[in-house]
Short mmCIF file of C-alpha atoms in Angstrom, two decimals:
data_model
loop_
_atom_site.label_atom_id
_atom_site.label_comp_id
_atom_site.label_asym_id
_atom_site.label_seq_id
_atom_site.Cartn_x
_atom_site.Cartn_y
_atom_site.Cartn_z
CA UNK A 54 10.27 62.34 4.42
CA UNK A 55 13.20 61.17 2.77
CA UNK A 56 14.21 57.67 3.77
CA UNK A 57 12.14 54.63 3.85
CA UNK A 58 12.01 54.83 7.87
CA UNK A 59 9.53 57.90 7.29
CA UNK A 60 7.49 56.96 4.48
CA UNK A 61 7.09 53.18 5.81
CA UNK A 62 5.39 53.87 9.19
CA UNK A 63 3.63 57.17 9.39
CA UNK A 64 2.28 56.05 13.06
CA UNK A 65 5.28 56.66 14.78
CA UNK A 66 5.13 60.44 13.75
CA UNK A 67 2.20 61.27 13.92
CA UNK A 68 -0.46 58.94 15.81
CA UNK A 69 -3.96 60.60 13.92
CA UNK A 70 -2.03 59.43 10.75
CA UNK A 71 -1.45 56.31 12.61
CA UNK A 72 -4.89 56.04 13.27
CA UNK A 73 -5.63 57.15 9.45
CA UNK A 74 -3.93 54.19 8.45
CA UNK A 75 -5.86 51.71 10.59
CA UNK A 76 -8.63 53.05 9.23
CA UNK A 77 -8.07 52.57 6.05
CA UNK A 78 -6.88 48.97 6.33
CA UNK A 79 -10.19 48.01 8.29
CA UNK A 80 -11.84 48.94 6.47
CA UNK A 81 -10.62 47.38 3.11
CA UNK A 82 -10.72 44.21 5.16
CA UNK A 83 -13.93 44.47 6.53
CA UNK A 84 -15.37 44.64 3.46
CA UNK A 85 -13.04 41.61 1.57
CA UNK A 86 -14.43 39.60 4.18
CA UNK A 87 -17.97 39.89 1.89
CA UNK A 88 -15.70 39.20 -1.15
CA UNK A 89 -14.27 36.17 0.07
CA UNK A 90 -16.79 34.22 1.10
CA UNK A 91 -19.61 35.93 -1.70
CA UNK A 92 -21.59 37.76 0.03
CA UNK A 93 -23.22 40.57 -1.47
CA UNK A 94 -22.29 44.47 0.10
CA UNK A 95 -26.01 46.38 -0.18
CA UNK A 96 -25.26 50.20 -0.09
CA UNK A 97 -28.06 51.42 2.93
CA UNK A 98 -27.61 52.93 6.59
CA UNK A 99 -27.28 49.90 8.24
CA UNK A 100 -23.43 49.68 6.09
CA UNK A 101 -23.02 53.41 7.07
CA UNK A 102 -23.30 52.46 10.81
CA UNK A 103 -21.18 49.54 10.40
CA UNK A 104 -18.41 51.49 9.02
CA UNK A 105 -18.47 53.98 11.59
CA UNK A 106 -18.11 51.07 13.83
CA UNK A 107 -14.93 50.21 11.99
CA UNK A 108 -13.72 53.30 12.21
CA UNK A 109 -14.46 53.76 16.09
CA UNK A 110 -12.53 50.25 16.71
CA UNK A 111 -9.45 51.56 14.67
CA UNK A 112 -9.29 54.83 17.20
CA UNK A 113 -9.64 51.90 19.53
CA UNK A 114 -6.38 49.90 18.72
CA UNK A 115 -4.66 53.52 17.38
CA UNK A 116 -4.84 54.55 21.70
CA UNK A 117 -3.90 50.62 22.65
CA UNK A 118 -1.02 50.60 20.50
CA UNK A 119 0.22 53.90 22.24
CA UNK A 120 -1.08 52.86 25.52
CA UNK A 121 -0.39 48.71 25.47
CA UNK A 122 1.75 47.51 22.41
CA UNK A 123 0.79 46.82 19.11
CA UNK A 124 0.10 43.36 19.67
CA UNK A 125 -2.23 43.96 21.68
CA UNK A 126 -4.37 46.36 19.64
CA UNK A 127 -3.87 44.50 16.24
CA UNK A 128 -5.72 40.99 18.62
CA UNK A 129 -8.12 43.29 19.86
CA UNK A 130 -9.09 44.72 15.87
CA UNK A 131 -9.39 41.46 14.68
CA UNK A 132 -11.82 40.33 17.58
CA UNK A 133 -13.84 43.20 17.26
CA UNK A 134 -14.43 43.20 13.45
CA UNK A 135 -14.99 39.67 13.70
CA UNK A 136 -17.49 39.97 15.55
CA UNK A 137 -18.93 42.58 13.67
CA UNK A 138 -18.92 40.51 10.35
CA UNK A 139 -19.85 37.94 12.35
CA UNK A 140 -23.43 39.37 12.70
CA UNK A 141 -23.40 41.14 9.61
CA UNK A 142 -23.24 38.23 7.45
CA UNK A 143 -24.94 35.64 10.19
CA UNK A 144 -21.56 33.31 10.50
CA UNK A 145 -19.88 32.09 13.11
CA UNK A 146 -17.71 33.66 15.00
CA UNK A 147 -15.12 30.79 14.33
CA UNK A 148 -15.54 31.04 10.83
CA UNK A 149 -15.34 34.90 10.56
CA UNK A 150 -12.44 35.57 12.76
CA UNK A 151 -10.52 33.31 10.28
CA UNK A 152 -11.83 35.28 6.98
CA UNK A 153 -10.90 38.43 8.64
CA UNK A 154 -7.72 37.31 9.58
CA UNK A 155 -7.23 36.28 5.51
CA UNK A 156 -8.58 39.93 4.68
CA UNK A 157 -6.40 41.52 7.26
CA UNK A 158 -3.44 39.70 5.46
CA UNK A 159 -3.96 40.26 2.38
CA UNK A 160 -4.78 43.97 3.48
CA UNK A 161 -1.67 44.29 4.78
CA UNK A 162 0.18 43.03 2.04
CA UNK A 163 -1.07 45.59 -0.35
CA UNK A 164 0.01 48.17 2.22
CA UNK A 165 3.20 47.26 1.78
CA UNK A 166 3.21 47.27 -2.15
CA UNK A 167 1.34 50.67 -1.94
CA UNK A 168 4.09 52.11 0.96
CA UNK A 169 7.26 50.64 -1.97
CA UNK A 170 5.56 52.41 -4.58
CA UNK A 171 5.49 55.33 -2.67
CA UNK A 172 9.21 55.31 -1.89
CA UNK A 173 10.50 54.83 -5.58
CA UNK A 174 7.83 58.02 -6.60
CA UNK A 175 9.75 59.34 -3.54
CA UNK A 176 13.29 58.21 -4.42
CA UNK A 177 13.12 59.03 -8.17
CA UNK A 178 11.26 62.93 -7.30
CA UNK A 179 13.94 63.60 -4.71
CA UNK A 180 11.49 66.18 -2.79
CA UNK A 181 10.12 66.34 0.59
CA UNK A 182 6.64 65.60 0.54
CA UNK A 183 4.09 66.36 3.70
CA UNK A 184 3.10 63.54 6.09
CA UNK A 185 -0.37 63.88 5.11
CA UNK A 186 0.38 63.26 1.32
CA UNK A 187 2.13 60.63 1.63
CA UNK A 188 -0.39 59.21 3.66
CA UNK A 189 -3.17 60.12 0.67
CA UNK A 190 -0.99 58.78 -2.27
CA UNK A 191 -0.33 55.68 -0.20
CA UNK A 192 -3.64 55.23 0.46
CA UNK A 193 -4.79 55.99 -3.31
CA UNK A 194 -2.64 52.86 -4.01
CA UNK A 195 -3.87 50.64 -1.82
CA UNK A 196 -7.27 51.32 -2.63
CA UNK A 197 -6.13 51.04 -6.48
CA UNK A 198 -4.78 47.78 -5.87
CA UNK A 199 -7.67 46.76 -3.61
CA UNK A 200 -10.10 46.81 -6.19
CA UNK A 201 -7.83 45.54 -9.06
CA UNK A 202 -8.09 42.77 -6.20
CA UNK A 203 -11.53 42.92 -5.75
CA UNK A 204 -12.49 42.68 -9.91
CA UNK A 205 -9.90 39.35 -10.04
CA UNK A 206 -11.93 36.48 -12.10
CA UNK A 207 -11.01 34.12 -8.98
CA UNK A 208 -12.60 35.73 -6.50
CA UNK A 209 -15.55 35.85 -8.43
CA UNK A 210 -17.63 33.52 -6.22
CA UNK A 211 -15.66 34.28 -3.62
CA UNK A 212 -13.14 31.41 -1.95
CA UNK A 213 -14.96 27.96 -1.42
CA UNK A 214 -13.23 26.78 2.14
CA UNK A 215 -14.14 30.06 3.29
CA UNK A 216 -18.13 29.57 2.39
CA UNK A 217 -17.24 26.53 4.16
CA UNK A 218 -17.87 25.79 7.82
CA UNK A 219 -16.32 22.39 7.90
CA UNK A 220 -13.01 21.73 9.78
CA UNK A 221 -10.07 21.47 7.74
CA UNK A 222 -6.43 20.49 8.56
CA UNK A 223 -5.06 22.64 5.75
CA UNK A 224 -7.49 25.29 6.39
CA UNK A 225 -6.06 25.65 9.98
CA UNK A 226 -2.35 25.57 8.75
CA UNK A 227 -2.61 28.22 6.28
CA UNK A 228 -4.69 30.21 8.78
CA UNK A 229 -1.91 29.84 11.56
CA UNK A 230 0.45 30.98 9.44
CA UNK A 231 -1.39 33.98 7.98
CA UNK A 232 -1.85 34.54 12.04
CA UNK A 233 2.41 34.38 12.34
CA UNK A 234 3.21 36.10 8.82
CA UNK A 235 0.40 39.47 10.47
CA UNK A 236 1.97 39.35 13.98
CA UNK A 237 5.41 39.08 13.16
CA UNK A 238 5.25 41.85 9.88
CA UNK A 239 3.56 44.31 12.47
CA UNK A 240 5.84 43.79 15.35
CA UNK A 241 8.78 44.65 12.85
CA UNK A 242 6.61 48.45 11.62
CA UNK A 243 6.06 48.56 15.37
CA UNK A 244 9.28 48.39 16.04
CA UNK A 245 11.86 50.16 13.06
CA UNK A 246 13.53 52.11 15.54
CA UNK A 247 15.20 48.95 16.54
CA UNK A 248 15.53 47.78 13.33
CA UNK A 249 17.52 49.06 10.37
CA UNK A 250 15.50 50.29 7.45
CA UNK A 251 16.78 47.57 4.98
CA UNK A 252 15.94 45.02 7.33
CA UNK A 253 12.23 46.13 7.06
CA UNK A 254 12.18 46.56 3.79
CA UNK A 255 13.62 43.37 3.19
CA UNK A 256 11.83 41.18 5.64
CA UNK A 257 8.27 42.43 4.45
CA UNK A 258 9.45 41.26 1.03
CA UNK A 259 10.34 37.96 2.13
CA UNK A 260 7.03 37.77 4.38
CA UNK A 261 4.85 38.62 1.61
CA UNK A 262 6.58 35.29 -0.71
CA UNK A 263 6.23 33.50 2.49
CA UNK A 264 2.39 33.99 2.45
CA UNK A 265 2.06 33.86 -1.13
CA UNK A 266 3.53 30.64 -1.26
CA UNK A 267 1.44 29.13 1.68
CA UNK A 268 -1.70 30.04 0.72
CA UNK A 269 -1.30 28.47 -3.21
CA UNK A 270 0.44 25.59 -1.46
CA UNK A 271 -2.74 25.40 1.42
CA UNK A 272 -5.47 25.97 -1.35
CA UNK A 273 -3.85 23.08 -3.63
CA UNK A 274 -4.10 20.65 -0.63
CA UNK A 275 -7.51 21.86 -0.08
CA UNK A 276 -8.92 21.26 -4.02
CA UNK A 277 -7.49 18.00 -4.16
CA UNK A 278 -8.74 17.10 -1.17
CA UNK A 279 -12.16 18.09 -2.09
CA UNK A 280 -12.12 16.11 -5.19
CA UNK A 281 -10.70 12.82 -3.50
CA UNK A 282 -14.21 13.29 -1.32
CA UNK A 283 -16.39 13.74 -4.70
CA UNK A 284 -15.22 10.70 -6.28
CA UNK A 285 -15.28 9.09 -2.73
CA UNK A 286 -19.01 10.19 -2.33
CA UNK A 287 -19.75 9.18 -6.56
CA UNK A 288 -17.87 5.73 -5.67
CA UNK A 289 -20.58 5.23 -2.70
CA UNK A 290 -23.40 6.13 -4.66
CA UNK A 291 -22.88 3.97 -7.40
CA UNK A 292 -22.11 0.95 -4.99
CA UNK A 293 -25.62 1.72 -3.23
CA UNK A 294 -27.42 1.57 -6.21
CA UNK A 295 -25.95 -1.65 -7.48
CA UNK A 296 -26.22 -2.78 -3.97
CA UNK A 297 -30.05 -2.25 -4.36
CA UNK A 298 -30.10 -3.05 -7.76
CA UNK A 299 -29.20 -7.14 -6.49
CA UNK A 300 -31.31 -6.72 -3.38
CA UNK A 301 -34.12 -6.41 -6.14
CA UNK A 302 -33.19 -9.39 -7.87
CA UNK A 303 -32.70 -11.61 -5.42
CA UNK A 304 -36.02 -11.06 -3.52
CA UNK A 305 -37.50 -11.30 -7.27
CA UNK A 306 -35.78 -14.54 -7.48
CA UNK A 307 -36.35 -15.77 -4.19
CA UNK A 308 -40.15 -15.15 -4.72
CA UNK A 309 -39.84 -17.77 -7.65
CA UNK A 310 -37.59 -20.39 -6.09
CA UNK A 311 -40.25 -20.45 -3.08
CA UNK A 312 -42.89 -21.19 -5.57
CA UNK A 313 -40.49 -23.93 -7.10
CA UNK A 314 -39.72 -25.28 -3.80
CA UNK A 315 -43.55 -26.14 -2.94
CA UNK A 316 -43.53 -27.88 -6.61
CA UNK A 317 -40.56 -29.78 -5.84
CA UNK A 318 -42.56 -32.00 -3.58
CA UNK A 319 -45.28 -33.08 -6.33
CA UNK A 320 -42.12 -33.70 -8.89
CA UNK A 321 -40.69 -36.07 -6.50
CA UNK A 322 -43.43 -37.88 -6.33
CA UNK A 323 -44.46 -37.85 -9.83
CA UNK A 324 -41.00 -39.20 -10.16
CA UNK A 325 -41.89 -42.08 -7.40
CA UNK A 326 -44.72 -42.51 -9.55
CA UNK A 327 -43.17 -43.22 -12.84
CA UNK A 328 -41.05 -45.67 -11.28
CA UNK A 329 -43.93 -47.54 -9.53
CA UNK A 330 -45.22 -48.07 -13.56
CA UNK A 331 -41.82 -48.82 -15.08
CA UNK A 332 -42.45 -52.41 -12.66
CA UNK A 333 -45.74 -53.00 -13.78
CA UNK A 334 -47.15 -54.62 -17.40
CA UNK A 335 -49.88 -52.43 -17.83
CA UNK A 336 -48.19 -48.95 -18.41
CA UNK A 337 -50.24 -47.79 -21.77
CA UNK A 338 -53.37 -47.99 -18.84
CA UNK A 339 -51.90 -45.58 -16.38
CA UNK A 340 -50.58 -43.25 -19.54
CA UNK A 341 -52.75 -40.96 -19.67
CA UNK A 342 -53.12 -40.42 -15.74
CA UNK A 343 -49.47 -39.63 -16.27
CA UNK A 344 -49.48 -37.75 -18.90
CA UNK A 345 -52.60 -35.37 -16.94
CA UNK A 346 -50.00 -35.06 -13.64
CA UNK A 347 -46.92 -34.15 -15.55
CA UNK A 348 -49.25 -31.00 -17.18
CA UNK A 349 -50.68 -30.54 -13.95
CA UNK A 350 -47.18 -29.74 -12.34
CA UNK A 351 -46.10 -27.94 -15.41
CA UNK A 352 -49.42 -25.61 -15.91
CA UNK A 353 -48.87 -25.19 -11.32
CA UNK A 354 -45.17 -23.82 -12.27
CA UNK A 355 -45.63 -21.49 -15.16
CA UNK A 356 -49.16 -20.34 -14.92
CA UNK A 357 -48.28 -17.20 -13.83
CA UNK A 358 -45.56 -16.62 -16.17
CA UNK A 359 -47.98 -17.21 -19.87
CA UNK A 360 -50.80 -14.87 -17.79
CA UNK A 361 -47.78 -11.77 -17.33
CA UNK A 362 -47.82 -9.14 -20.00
CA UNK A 363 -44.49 -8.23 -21.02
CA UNK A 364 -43.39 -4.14 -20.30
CA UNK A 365 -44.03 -2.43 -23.79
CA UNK A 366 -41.29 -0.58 -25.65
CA UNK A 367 -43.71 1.46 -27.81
CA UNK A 368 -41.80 0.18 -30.98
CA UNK A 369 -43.27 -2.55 -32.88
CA UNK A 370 -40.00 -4.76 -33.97
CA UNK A 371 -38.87 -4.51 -30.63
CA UNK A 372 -42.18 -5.55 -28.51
CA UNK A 373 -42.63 -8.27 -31.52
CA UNK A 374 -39.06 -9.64 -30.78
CA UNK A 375 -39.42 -9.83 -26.97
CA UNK A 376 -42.91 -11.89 -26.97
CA UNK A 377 -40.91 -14.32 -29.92
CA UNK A 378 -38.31 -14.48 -27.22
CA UNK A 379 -41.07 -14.92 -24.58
CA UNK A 380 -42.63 -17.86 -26.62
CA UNK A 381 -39.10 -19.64 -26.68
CA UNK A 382 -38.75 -19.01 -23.38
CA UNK A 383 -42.00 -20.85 -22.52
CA UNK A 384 -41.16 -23.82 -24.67
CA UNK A 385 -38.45 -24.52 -22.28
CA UNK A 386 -40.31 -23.60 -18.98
CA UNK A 387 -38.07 -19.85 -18.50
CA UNK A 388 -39.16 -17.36 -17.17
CA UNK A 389 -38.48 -13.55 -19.05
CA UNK A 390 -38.87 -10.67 -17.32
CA UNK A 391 -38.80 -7.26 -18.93
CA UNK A 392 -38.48 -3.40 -17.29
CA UNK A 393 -38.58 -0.53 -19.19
CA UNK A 394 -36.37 2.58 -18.50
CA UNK A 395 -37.14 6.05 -19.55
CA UNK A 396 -37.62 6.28 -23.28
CA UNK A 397 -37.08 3.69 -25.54
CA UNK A 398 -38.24 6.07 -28.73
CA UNK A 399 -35.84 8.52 -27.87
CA UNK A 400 -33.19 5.29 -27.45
CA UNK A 401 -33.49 4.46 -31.33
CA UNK A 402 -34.10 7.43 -32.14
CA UNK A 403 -31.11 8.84 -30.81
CA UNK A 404 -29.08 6.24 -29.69
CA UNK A 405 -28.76 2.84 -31.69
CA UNK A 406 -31.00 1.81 -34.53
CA UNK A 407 -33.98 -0.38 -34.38
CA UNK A 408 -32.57 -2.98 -36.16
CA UNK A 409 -29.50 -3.33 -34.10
CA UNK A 410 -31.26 -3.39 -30.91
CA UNK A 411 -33.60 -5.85 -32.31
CA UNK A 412 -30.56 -7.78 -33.19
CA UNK A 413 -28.55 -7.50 -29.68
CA UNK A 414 -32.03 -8.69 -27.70
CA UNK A 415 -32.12 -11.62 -29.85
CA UNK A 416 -28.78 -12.82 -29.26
CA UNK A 417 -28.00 -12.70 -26.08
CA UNK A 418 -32.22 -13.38 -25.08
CA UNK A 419 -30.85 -16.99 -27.11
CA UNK A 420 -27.47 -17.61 -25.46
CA UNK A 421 -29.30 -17.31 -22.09
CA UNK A 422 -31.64 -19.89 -22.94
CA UNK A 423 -28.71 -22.20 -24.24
CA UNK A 424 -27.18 -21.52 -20.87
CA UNK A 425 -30.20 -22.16 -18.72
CA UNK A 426 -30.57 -25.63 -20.37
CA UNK A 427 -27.46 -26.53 -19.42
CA UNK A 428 -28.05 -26.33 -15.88
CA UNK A 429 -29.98 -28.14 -13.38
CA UNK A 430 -31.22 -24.70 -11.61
CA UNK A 431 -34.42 -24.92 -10.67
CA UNK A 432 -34.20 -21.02 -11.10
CA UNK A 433 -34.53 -20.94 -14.59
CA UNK A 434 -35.20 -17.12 -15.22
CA UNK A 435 -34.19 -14.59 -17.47
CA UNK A 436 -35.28 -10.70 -16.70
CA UNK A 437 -34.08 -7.95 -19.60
CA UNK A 438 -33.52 -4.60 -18.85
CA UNK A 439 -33.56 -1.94 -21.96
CA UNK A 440 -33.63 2.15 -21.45
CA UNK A 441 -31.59 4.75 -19.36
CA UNK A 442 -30.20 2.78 -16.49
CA UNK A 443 -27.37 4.97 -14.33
CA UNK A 444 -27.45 8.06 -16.63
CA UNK A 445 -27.00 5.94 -19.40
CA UNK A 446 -28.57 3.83 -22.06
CA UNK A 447 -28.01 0.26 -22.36
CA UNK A 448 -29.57 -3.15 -23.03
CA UNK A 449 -29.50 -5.37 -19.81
CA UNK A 450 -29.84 -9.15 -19.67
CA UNK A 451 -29.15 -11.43 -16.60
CA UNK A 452 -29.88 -15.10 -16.82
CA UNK A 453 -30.02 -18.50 -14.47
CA UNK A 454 -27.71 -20.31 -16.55
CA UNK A 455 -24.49 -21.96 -16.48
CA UNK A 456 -21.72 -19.31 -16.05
CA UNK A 457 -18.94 -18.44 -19.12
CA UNK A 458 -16.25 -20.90 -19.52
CA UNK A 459 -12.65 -18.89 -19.40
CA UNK A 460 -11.64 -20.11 -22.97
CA UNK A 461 -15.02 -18.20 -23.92
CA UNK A 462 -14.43 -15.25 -22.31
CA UNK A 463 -10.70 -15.25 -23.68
CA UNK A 464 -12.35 -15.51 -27.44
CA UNK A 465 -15.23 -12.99 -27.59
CA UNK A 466 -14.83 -10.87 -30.29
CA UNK A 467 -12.01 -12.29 -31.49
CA UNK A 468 -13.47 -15.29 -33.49
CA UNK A 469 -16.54 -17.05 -33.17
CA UNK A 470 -16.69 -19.65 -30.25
CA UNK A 471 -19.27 -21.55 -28.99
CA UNK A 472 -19.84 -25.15 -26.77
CA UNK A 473 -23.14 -25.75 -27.91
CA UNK A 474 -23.05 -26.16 -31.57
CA UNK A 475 -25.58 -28.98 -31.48
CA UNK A 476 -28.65 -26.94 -30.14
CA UNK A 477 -27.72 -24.09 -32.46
CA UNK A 478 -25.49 -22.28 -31.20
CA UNK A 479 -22.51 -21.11 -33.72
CA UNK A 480 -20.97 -18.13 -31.73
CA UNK A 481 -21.45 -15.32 -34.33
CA UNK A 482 -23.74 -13.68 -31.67
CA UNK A 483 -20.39 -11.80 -29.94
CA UNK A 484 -18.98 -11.14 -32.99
CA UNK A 485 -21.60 -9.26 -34.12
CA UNK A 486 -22.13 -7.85 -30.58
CA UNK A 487 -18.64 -6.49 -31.16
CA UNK A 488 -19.30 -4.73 -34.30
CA UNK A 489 -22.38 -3.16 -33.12
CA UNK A 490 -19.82 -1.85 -29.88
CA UNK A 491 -17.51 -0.33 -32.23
CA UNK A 492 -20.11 0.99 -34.34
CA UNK A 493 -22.05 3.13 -31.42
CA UNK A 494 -18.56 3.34 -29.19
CA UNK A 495 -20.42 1.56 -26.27
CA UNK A 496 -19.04 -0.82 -23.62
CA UNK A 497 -19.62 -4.24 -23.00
CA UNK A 498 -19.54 -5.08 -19.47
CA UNK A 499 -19.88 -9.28 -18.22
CA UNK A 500 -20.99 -9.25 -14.64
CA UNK A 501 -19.92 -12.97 -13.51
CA UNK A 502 -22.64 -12.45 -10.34
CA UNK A 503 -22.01 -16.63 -8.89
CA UNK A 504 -22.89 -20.17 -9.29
CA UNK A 505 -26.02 -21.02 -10.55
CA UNK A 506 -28.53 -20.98 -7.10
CA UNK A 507 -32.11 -20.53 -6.37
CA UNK A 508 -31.65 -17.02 -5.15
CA UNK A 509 -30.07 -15.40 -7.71
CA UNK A 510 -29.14 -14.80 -11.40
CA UNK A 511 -25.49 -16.15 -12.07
CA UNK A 512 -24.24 -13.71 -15.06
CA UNK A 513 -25.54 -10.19 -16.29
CA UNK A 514 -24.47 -8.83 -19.67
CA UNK A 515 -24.44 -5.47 -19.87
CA UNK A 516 -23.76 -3.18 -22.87
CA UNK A 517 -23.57 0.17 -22.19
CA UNK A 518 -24.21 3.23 -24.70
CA UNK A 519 -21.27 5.71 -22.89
CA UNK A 520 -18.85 6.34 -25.90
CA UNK A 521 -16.08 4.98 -24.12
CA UNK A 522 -15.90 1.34 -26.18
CA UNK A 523 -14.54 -0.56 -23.27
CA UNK A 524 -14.97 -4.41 -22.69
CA UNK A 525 -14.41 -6.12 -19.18
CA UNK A 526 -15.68 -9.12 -17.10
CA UNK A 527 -16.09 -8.34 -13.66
CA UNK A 528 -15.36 -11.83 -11.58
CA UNK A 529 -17.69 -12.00 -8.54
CA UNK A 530 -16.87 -14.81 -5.70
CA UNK A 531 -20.26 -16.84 -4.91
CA UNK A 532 -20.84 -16.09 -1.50
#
């Protein structure tokens, strides 16, 4: 055999070295199929009997390719394998005619490398060398190459569309044109008589780029496609979870404003009341009657909220500085509401000092005070929210009040700015909010949640412990 006619298609000579050959090739791509798509090869009969399978389906397509075409046998190989693997591995048929298919390809191609590297040795030791050796140093090759193949780190856990049964537009591109690239690269070895030997040679070198090239090109689609549905899936989470996290809030709100809107009722006609004595002379006798209805109505509001225990923190300063801010809150008929999230001890512990958190509560527990008295709400609540909330820590506070005036917003942490210097307020609560931000690289989130209604809180501020420092006001439209 010396020209590349000889050495490239042993089948045409011979048809039991044909037949060899398909054996061969089956087999290496009966058993990639377990590679690609991780499934794990156990050495026992029931293997044995499926290779002799293989082998009996290769005779098969060997006598179809003499008797038919080679079309023909090569459709009728891939069925029957498929199927085969099919049952073996307890896929569907769809699924395993299409990793056979990639197997068969890739089979194929390493034929062809094994077949070029048997013409140079050929070429450069300018001897005639029996059918049947070529046929065994060929085949050494391709088994060389198989399971340098086989050992690659990317295959490792095998190819990921392939695990998958899911219908993919890429997957069914690159598939149709491994189907072309097979069909077309066998009808040319089925047919070199017809051909000339460098147009062979040639065209399986240009077929095997071809594939090369659609596959990375198929498998690149496929990845980023994969992660657009991750962060798709991660975007839909997180908007469920805030979605819930407001449906809690507002039925904890709602419960509140129903109880306010039964008091309304008695304040409108403790109101009627007062006026009825502002007429009359005698108003130091009807003083004290007053004076018993207007704690009546306020001990009928807020009974419920001295009786509540506040959640515990398990750390002194911190439980002692939420029931100050609960006492303040009481003094000006508010309601505070604390929930505790995973560990607070491992939160200053690991997290942010003690003293710092102590300090960050206090602040903004005041400024949402200051902005509930400067509303007419009758939803005058305030609910605090400290631990692990969405994977990370943070300190939570929403409040009733009024909402942040732009010029505010545009100054935080820039210089201290406040509208409510007269009832102590002197802005230096940001700045040092901003200092403690920079000093644990958390975020500072300011959810602008609506209007002030009886529903619902209006603001949330929410600093978050996620190292990434950020600061940005989300602006919500009151619906």
């Amino acid at each position: 055999m010396k020209d590349i006619n000889s050495i490239y298609n042993l089948g045409n000579i011979q048809i039991n070295i044909f037949i060899l050959k398909i054996i061969v090739i089956s087999l290496c791509t009966y058993f990639l199929g377990f590679k690609l798509i991780n499934k794990n090869i156990d050495i026992n009969i029931k293997l044995i009997l499926q290779s002799v399978a293989i082998c009996i389906f290769s005779i098969i397509c060997g006598i179809l390719k003499y008797e038919i075409g080679y079309l023909i046998s090569i459709i009728c190989l891939i069925l029957l394998i498929s199927i085969l693997f099919a049952k073996s591995t307890e896929n569907n048929i769809g699924n395993s005619i299409m990793v056979i298919i990639v197997s068969m390809a890739c089979n194929y191609i390493l034929f062809t490398c094994s077949v070029i590297v048997n013409f140079i040795f050929n070429m450069i030791s300018k001897g005639g060398i029996n059918d049947y050796i070529n046929f065994v140093i060929i085949s050494t090759i391709h088994i060389l190459l198989f399971y340098i193949i086989w050992n690659m780190r990317r295959l490792k856990n095998g190819i990921s569309f392939l695990k998958s049964n899911s219908k993919n537009e890429n997957i069914d591109i690159l598939v149709l044109n491994i189907c072309i690239i097979i069909l077309i690269s066998n009808i040319l070895l089925a047919n070199y008589n017809q051909i000339s030997s460098r147009s062979t040679f040639f065209g399986f070198i240009i077929f095997s780029i071809i594939m090369f090239i659609i596959i990375q090109k198929s498998l690149q689609l496929y990845y980023k496609q994969k992660l657009l549905i991750k962060e798709l899936n991660e975007t839909k989470e997180e908007l469920n979870k805030k979605n819930k996290e407001i449906e809690e809030l507002e039925r904890e709100n709602l419960n509140f404003s129903k109880k306010s809107h039964t008091i309304a009722h008695k304040q409108k006609a403790l109101e009627y009341k007062i006026n009825e004595l502002l007429n009359k002379r005698d108003i130091e006798a009807s003083a004290e009657e007053l004076k018993e209805r207007v704690n009546k109505l306020s001990n009928d509001l807020y009974k419920d909220i001295t009786t509540i225990e506040l959640d515990k923190t398990d750390i002194e300063e911190i439980d002692d500085m939420l029931k100050y801010m609960k006492s303040e809150c009481m003094k000006n008929n508010i309601d505070l509401k604390v929930q505790i999230k995973d560990s607070i001890t491992y939160m200053v512990n690991n997290i942010i000092n003690k003293e710092d958190l102590e300090t960050l509560i206090a602040d903004h527990v005041k400024n949402a005070i200051i902005a509930i008295n400067h509303t007419d709400n009758v939803n005058k609540s305030i609910l605090v929210k400290i631990g692990k909330i969405e994977n990370t820590y943070g300190l939570y506070i929403y409040d009733s009040g009024i909402e942040f005036e732009e010029e505010t917003l545009k100054n935080l942490g820039k210089k201290p700015s406040t509208t409510h210097k007269d009832e102590g307020g002197t802005g230096m609560g940001f700045m040092n909010t901003f200092d403690t931000l920079r000093k644990y690289n958390a975020s500072l989130i300011i959810d602008q949640i609506g209007k002030p209604s009886k529903e619902n809180y209006t603001k949330a501020i929410i600093i978050k412990f996620d190292g990434k420092t950020e600061f940005k006001v989300n602006q919500k439209p009151n619906v």
